[in-house]
Coordinates of C-alpha atoms and ligand atoms in Angstrom, one line a residue:
X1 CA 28.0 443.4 3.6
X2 CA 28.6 441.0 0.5
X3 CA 31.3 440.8 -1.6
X4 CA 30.3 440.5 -5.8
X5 CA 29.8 436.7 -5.1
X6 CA 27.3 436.8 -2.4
X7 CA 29.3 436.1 0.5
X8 CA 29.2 438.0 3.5
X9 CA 32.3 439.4 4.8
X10 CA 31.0 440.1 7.9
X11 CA 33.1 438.4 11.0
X12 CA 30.1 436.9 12.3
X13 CA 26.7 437.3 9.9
X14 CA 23.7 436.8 11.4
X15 CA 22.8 432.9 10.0
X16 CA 24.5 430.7 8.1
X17 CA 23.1 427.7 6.1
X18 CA 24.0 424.2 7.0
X19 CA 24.5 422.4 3.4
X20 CA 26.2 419.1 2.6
X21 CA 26.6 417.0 -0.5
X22 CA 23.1 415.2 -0.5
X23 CA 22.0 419.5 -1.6
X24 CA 23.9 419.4 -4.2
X25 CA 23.3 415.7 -5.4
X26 CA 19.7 416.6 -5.3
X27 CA 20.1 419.7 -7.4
X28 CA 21.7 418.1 -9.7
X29 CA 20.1 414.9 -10.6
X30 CA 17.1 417.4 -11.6
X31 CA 19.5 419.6 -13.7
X32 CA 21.0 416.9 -15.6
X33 CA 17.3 415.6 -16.2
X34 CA 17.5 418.4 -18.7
X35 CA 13.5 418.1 -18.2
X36 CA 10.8 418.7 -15.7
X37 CA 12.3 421.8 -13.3
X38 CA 8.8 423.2 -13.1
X39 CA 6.3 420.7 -11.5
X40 CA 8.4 417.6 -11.1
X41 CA 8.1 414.5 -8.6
X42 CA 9.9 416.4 -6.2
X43 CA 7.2 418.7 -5.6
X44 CA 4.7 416.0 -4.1
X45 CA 7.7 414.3 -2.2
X46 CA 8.0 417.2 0.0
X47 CA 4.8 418.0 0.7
X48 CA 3.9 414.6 1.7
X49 CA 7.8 414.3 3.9
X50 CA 6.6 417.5 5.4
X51 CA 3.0 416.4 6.4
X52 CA 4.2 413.7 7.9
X53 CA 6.6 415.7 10.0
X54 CA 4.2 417.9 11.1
X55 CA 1.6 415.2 11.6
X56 CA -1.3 416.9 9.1
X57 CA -3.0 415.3 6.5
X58 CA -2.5 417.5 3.9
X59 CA 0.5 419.9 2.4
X60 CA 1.0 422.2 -0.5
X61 CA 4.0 424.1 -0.9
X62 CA 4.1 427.5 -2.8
X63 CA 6.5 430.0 -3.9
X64 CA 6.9 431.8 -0.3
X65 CA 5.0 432.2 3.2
X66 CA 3.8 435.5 2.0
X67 CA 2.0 433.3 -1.0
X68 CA 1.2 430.9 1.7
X69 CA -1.2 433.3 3.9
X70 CA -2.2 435.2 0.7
X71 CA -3.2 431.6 -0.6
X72 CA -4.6 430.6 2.8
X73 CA -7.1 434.0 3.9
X74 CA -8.7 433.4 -0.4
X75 CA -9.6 430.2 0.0
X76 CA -11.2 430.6 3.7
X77 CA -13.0 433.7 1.6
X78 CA -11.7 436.8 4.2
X79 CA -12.0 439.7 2.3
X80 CA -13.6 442.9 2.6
X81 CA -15.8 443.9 5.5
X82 CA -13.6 441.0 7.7
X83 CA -11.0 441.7 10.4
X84 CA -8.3 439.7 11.2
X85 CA -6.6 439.6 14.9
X86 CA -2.9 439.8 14.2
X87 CA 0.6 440.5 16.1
X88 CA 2.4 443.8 15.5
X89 CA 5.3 442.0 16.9
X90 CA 5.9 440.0 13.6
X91 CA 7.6 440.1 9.8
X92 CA 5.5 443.0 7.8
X93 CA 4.1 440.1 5.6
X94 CA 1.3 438.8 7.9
X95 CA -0.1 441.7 8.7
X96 CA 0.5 442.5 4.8
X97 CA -1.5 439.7 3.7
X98 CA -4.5 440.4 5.3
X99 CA -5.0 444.3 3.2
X100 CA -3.9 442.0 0.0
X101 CA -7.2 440.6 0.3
X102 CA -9.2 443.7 1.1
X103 CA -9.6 442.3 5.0
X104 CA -8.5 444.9 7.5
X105 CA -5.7 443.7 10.4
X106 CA -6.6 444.0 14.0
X107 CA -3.8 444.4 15.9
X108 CA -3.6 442.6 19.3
X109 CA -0.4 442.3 21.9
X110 CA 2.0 439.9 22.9
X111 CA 2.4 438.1 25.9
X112 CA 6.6 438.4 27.5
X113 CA 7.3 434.8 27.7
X114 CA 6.4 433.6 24.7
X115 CA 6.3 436.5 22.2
X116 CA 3.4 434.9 20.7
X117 CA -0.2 436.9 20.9
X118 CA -1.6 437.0 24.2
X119 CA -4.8 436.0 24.5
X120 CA -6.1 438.4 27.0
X121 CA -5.3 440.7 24.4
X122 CA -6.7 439.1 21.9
X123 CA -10.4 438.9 24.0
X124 CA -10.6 442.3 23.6
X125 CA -10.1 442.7 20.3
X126 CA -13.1 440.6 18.5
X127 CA -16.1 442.3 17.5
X128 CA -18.5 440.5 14.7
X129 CA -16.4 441.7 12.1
X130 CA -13.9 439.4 13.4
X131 CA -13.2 436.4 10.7
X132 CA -10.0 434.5 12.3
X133 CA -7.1 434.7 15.1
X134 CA -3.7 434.4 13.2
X135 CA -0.9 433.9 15.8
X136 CA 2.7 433.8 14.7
X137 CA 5.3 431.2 16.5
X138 CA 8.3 434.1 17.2
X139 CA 11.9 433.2 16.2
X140 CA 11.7 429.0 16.4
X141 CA 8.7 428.8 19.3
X142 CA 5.5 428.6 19.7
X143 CA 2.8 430.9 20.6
X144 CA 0.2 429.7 23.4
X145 CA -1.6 428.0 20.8
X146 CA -3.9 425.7 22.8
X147 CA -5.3 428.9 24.6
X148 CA -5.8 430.5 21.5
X149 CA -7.3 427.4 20.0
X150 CA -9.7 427.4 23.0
X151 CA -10.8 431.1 21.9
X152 CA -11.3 430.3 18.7
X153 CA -13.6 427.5 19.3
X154 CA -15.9 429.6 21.5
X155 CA -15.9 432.5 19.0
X156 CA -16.5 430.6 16.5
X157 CA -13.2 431.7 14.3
X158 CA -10.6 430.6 12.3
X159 CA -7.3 429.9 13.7
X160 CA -4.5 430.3 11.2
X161 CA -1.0 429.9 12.5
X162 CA 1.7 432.4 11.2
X163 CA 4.0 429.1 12.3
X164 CA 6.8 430.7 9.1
X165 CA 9.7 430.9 11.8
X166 CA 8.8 427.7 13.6
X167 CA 8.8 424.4 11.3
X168 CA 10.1 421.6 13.6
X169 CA 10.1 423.1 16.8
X170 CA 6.6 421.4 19.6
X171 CA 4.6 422.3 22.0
X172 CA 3.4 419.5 24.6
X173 CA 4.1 416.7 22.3
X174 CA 3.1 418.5 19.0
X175 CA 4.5 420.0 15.9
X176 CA 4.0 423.7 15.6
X177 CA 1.6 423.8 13.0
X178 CA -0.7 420.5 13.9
X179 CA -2.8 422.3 15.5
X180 CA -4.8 425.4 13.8
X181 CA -7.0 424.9 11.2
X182 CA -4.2 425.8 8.7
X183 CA -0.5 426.8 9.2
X184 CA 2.2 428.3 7.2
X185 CA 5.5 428.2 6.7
X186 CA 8.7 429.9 5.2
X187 CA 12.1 428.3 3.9
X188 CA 13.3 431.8 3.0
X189 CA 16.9 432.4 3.3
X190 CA 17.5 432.7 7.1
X191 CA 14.6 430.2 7.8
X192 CA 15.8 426.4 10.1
X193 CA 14.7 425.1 6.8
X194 CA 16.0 426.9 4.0
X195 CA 15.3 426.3 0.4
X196 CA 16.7 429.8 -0.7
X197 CA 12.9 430.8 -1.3
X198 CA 9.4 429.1 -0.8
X199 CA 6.5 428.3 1.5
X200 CA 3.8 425.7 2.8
X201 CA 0.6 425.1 3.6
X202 CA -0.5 422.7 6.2
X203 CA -4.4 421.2 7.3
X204 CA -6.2 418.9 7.7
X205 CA -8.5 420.5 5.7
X206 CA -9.4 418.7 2.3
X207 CA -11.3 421.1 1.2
X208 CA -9.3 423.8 1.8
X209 CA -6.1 421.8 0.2
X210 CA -7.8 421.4 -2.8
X211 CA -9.0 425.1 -3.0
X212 CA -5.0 425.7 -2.3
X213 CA -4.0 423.9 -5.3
X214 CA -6.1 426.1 -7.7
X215 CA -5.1 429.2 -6.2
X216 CA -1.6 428.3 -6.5
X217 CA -1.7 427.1 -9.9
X218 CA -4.1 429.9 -12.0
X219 CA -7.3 427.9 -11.2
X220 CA -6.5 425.1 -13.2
X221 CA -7.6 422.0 -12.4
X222 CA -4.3 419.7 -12.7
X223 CA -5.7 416.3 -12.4
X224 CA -2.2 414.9 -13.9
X225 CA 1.0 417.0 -14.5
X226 CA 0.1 419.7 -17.0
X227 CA 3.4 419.0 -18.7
X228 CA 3.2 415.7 -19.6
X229 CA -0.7 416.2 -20.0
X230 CA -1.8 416.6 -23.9
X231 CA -5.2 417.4 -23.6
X232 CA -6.8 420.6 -22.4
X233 CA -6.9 421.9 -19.3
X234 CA -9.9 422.8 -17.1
X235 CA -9.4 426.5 -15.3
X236 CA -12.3 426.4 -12.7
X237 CA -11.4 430.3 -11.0
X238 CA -9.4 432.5 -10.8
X239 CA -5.4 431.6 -9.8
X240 CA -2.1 432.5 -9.4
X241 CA 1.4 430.9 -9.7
X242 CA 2.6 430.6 -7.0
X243 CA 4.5 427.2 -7.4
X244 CA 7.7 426.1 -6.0
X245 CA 10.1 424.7 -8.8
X246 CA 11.2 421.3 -8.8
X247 CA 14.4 422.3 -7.8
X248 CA 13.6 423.9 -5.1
X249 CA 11.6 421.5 -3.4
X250 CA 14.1 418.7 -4.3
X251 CA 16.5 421.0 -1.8
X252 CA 13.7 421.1 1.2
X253 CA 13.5 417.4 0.7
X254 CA 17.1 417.2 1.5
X255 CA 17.1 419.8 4.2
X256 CA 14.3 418.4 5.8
X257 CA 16.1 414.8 5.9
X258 CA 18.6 416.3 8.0
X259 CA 16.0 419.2 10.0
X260 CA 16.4 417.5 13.2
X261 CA 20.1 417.4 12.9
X262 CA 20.6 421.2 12.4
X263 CA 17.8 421.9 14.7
X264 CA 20.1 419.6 17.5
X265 CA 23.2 422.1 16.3
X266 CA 21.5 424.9 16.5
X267 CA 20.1 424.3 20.3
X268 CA 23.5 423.2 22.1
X269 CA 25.1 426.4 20.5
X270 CA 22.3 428.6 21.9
X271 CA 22.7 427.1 25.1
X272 CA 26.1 427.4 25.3
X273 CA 25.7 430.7 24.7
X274 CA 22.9 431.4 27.1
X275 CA 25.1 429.6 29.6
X276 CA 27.9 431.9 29.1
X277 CA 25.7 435.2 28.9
X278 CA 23.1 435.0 30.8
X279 CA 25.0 436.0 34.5
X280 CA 24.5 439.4 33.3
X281 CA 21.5 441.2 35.1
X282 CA 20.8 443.1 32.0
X283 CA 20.4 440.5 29.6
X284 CA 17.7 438.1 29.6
X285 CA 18.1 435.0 27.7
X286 CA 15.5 433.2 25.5
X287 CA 13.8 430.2 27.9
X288 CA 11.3 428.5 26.6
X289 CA 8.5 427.5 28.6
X290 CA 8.1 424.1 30.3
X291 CA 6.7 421.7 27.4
X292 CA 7.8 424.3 24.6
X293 CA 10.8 423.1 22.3
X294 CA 12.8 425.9 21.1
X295 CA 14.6 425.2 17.7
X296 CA 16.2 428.6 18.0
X297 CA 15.6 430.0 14.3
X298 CA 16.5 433.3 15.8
X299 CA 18.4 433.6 19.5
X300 CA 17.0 437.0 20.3
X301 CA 17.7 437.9 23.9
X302 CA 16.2 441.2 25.7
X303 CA 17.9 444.2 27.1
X304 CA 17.4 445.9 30.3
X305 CA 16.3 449.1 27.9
X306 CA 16.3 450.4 24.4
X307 CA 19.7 452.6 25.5
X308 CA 21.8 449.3 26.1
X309 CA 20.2 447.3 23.5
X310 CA 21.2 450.3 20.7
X311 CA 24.5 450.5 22.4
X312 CA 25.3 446.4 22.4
X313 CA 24.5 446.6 18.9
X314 CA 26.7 449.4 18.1
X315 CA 29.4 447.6 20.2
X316 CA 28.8 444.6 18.1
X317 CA 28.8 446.3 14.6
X318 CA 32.3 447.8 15.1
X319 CA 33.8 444.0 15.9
X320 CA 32.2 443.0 12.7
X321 CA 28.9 440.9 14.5
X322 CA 25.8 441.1 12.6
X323 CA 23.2 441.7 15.0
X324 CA 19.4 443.1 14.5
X325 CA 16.3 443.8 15.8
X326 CA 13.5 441.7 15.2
X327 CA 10.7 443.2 14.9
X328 CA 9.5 446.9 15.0
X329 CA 6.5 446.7 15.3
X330 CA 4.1 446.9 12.1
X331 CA 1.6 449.6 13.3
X332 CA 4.5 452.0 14.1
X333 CA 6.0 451.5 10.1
X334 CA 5.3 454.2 8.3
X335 CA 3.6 452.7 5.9
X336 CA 0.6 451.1 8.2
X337 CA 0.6 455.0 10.2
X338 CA 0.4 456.7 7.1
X339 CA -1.9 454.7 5.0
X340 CA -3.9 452.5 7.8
X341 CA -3.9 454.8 10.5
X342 CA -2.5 452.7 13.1
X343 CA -0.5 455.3 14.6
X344 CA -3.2 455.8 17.9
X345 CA -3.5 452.1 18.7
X346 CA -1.6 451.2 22.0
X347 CA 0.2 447.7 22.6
X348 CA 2.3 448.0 25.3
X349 CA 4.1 444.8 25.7
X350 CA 4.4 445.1 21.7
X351 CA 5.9 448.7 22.3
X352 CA 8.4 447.7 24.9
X353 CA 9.4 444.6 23.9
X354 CA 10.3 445.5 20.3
X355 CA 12.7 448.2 22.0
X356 CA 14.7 445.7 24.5
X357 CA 15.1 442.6 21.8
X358 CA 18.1 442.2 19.7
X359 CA 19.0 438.9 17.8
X360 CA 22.7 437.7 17.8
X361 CA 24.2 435.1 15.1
X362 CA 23.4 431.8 15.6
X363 CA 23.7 428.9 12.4
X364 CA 24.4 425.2 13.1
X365 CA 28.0 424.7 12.5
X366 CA 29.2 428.3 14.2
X367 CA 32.5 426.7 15.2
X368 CA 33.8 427.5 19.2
X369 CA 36.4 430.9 17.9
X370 CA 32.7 432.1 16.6
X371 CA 30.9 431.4 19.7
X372 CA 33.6 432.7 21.9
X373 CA 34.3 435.7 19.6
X374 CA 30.2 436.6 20.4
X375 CA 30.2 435.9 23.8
X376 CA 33.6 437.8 24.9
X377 CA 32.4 441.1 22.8
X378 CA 29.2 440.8 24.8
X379 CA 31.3 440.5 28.0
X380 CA 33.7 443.2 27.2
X381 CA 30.7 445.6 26.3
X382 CA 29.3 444.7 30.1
X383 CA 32.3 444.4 31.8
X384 CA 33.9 447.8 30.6
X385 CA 32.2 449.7 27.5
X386 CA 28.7 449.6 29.0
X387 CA 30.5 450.5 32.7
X388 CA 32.4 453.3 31.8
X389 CA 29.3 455.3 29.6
Ligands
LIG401 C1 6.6 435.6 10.8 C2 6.7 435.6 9.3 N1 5.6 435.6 8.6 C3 5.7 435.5 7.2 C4 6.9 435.5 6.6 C5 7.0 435.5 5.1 O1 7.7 434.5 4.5 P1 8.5 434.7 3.1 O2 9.6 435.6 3.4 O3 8.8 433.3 2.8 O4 7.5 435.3 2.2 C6 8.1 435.5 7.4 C7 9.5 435.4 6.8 O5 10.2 436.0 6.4 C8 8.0 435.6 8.8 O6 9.1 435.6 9.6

């Protein structure tokens, strides 16, 4: 529901992006340069602001996560003959990547609390095919990493953090994304970090930084900027482009100045919403564990059953409330039963999970008529919709 311009008319959409003048001035400056749009200074200045937020030692941003874990299983060299431990409960595109690169996904299940792959799960799913664990950090959280970490270690595997929903939210005193070998992220429209479009890479890896950088950037070996470089250029192997533009990455500069701000905004309104929601015995509300910070990129709570959940949502469609469920799970789509043959494989938690969740609008500046608005449709749909079916 947009008009011609891109806006949404919906009462309440689903996320809105927290932008100020510092976006704009940014843009701009680079626009006026009337020069370098592709592969400017801007480009190094936010991977090294966003490896020092994290806490890694290296950084390399791309055109989008789904470049980011195509770019990270080449230059680990997964390919065919590996398998790769991966949530159903996640976006398509990590499970995706994997087949992009001729590996085949090994689908494990989720623990409840944290959404996150649960390692028991994941115990039973290595054989010696097995190349590396890829846990994703659901919705602004993290997974059980630590615990996951621990597995890898003794398995000898890679760990390689689907962390695309998560960039600024900890676990016990640590950036989600410090801790696996290598982490991506997204700043894809409804990310805490937006730049419209684009991804990152983080390790502490040099070797596999610099492996990064020729498979972003068609193999070439860009020793200075290749613009403002006359003489010929060394192409090593083979690459893609996946680069962010200057203009893009002057934006994630700027949104990542003010990260912890929106990330503040965006936790007082979930709890204020939690607070006013969560009397009501068939909703539970997202808690994150003791020593996990939630930065809320998606407040997804979880129905008694699939019945109410379909039935909130409906409820909240006809005010005009843009609600969804995040995620079906990927070895149910058709495209992974048809094709992979996924259909037989039983998750459980994944299964019955992925029917109870439903994610509800939450943005930093959602003003108190918005709040309310939410929470009183969700109260009338309990208190007399939901009573009287
Ligand atoms: C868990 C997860 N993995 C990967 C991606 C892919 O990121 P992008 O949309 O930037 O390609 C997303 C984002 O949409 C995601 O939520």
């Amino acid at each position: 529901m947009n008009n011609k311009d891109g806006i949404s008319s919906w009462k309440i959409p689903l996320y809105k992006i927290y932008t100020d003048d510092e976006d704009l001035n940014l843009i701009t400056k680079i626009v006026r340069r009337g020069n370098n749009w592709a592969m400017g200074p801007e480009i190094q200045e936010f991977e090294n602001a966003i490896k020092n937020y994290v806490g890694t030692d290296y950084c390399v941003t791309l055109n989008s996560g789904t470049s980011a874990l195509h770019a990270a299983f080449l230059a680990y060299g997964i390919g065919q003959g590996h398998e790769i431990i991966v949530p159903s409960f996640s976006f398509i595109s990590t499970a995706n990547s994997v087949l992009f690169v001729g590996a085949k996904p090994n689908f494990a299940d989720i623990e409840e609390h944290t959404y996150g792959l649960d390692p028991k799960s994941i115990l039973t799913k290595i054989n010696p095919l097995t190349k590396a664990i890829v846990p994703m950090d659901y919705g602004g959280m993290s997974c059980n990493i630590f615990e996951i970490q621990e597995i890898t270690k003794s398995n000898n595997l890679l760990l390689i953090e689907d962390a695309a929903e998560s960039l600024g939210s900890s676990v016990k005193g640590r950036k989600v994304g410090a801790i696996a070998d290598l982490a991506i992220f997204s700043f894809c429209g409804n990310k805490v970090l937006t730049t419209g479009e684009g991804g990152a890479i983080v390790t502490n890896s040099k070797e596999i930084h610099e492996r990064i950088k020729l498979i972003r950037s068609h193999g070439r070996v860009d020793k200075t900027e290749y613009f403002n470089n006359p003489s010929e250029s060394q192409y090593i192997e083979l690459g893609y482009n996946w680069r962010m533009s200057s203009i893009t990455a002057a934006l994630g500069i700027s949104q990542l100045n003010k990260l912890d701000k929106i990330i503040r905004m965006r936790q007082e309104n979930a709890n204020y919403i939690s607070s006013r929601i969560s009397k009501y015995s068939q909703i539970k509300v997202p808690t994150p564990p003791s020593g996990y910070e939630h930065i809320y990129q998606m407040y997804t709570i979880q129905l008694s059953d699939k019945k109410t959940r379909d039935d909130l949502q409906k409820y909240l469609l006809k005010k005009r409330i843009f609600s969804k469920i995040y995620f079906n799970p990927i070895h149910l789509t058709e495209f992974y039963m048809e094709k992979i043959g996924t259909s037989k494989i039983s998750l459980p938690v994944t299964e019955r999970i992925s029917q109870q969740v439903l994610t509800l609008p939450l943005y930093p500046n959602m003003n108190s008529e918005e709040k309310e608005f939410v929470v009183e449709s969700i109260s009338e749909f309990f208190e007399s919709e939901f009573l009287n079916n």
